[in-house]
CSV table of C-alpha atoms in Angstrom, one decimal:
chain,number,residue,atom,x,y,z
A,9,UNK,CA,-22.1,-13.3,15.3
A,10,UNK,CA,-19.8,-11.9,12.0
A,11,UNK,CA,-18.5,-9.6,14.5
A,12,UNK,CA,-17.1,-12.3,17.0
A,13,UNK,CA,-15.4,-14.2,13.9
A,14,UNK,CA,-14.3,-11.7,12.5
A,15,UNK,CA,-12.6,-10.6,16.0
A,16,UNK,CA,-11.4,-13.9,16.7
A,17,UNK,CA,-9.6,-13.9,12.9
A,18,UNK,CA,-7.7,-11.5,13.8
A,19,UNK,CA,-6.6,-11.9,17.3
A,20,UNK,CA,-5.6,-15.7,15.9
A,21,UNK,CA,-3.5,-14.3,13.1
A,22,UNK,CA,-1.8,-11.6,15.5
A,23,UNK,CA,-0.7,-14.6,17.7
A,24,UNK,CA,0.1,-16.5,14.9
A,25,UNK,CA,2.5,-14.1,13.9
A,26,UNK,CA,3.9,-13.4,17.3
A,27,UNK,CA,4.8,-16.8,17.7
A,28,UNK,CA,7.0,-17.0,14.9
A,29,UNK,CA,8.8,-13.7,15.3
A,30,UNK,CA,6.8,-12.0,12.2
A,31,UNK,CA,6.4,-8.7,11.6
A,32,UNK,CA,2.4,-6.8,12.1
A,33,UNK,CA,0.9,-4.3,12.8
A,34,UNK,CA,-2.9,-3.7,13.3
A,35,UNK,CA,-4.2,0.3,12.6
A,36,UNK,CA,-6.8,1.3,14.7
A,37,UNK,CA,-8.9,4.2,12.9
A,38,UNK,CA,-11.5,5.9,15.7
A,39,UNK,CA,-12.4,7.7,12.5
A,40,UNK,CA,-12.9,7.1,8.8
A,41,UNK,CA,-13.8,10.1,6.4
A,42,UNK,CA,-11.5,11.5,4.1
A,43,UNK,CA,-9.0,12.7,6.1
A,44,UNK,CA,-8.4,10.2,7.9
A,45,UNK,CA,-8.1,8.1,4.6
A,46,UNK,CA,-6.1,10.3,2.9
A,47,UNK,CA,-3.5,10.0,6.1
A,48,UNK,CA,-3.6,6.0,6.2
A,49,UNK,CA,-2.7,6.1,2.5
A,50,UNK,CA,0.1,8.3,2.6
A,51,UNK,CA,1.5,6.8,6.0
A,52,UNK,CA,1.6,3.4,3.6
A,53,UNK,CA,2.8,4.6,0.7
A,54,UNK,CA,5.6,6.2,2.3
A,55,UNK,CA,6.3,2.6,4.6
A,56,UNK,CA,6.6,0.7,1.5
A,57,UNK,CA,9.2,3.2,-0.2
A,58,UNK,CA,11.0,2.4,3.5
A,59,UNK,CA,11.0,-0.9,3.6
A,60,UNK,CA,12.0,-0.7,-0.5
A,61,UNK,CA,15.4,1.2,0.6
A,62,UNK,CA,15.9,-1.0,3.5
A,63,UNK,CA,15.7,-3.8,1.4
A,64,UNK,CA,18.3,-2.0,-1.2
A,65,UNK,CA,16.0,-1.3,-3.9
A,66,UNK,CA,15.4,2.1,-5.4
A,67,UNK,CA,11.6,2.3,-5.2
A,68,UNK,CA,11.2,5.0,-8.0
A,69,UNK,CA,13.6,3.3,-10.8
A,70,UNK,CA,12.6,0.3,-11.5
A,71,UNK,CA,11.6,-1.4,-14.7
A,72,UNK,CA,8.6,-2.0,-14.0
A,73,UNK,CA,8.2,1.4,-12.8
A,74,UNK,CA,9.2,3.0,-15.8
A,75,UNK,CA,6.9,0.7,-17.9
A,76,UNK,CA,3.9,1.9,-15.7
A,77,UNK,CA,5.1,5.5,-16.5
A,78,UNK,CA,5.2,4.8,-20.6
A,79,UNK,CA,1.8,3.2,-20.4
A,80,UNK,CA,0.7,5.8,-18.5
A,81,UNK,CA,2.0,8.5,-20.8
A,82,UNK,CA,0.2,6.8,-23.5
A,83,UNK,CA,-2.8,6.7,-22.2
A,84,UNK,CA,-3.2,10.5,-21.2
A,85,UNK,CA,-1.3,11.5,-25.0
A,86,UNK,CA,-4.2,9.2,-26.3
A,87,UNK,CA,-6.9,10.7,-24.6
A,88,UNK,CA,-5.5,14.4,-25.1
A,89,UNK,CA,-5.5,13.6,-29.0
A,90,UNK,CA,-9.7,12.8,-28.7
């Protein structure tokens, strides 16, 4: 069944990966509520401001960053002024 697929999708990408020396990793979560939702975010959030710095790149300055922040800004002086 979709279970046995799905299964077998992943265990074929995992090898696929292994065999050319790429970077995974699979998260096993016994438990899914809030919490435990909450923690997977933050845990990858915080991984992709790692692998920003190892890569050289300041994670919190970029332009792109900043045009988020003026959009953002924007918005919440727009809907402040309603």
């Amino acid at each position: 069944g979709l279970p046995d697929v799905m299964n077998a999708s992943r265990q074929g990408t995992e090898k696929a990966y292994r065999e050319v020396a790429r970077p995974t990793a699979s998260i096993s979560m016994p438990t899914i509520n809030e919490h435990t939702l909450g923690q997977l975010l933050q845990m990858l959030m915080l991984s992709t401001v790692v692998e920003a710095k190892l890569r050289g790149i300041n994670p919190y300055s970029l332009p792109s960053a900043r045009e988020y922040q003026r959009h953002m800004w924007d918005e919440l002086n727009r809907t402040d002024e309603q």
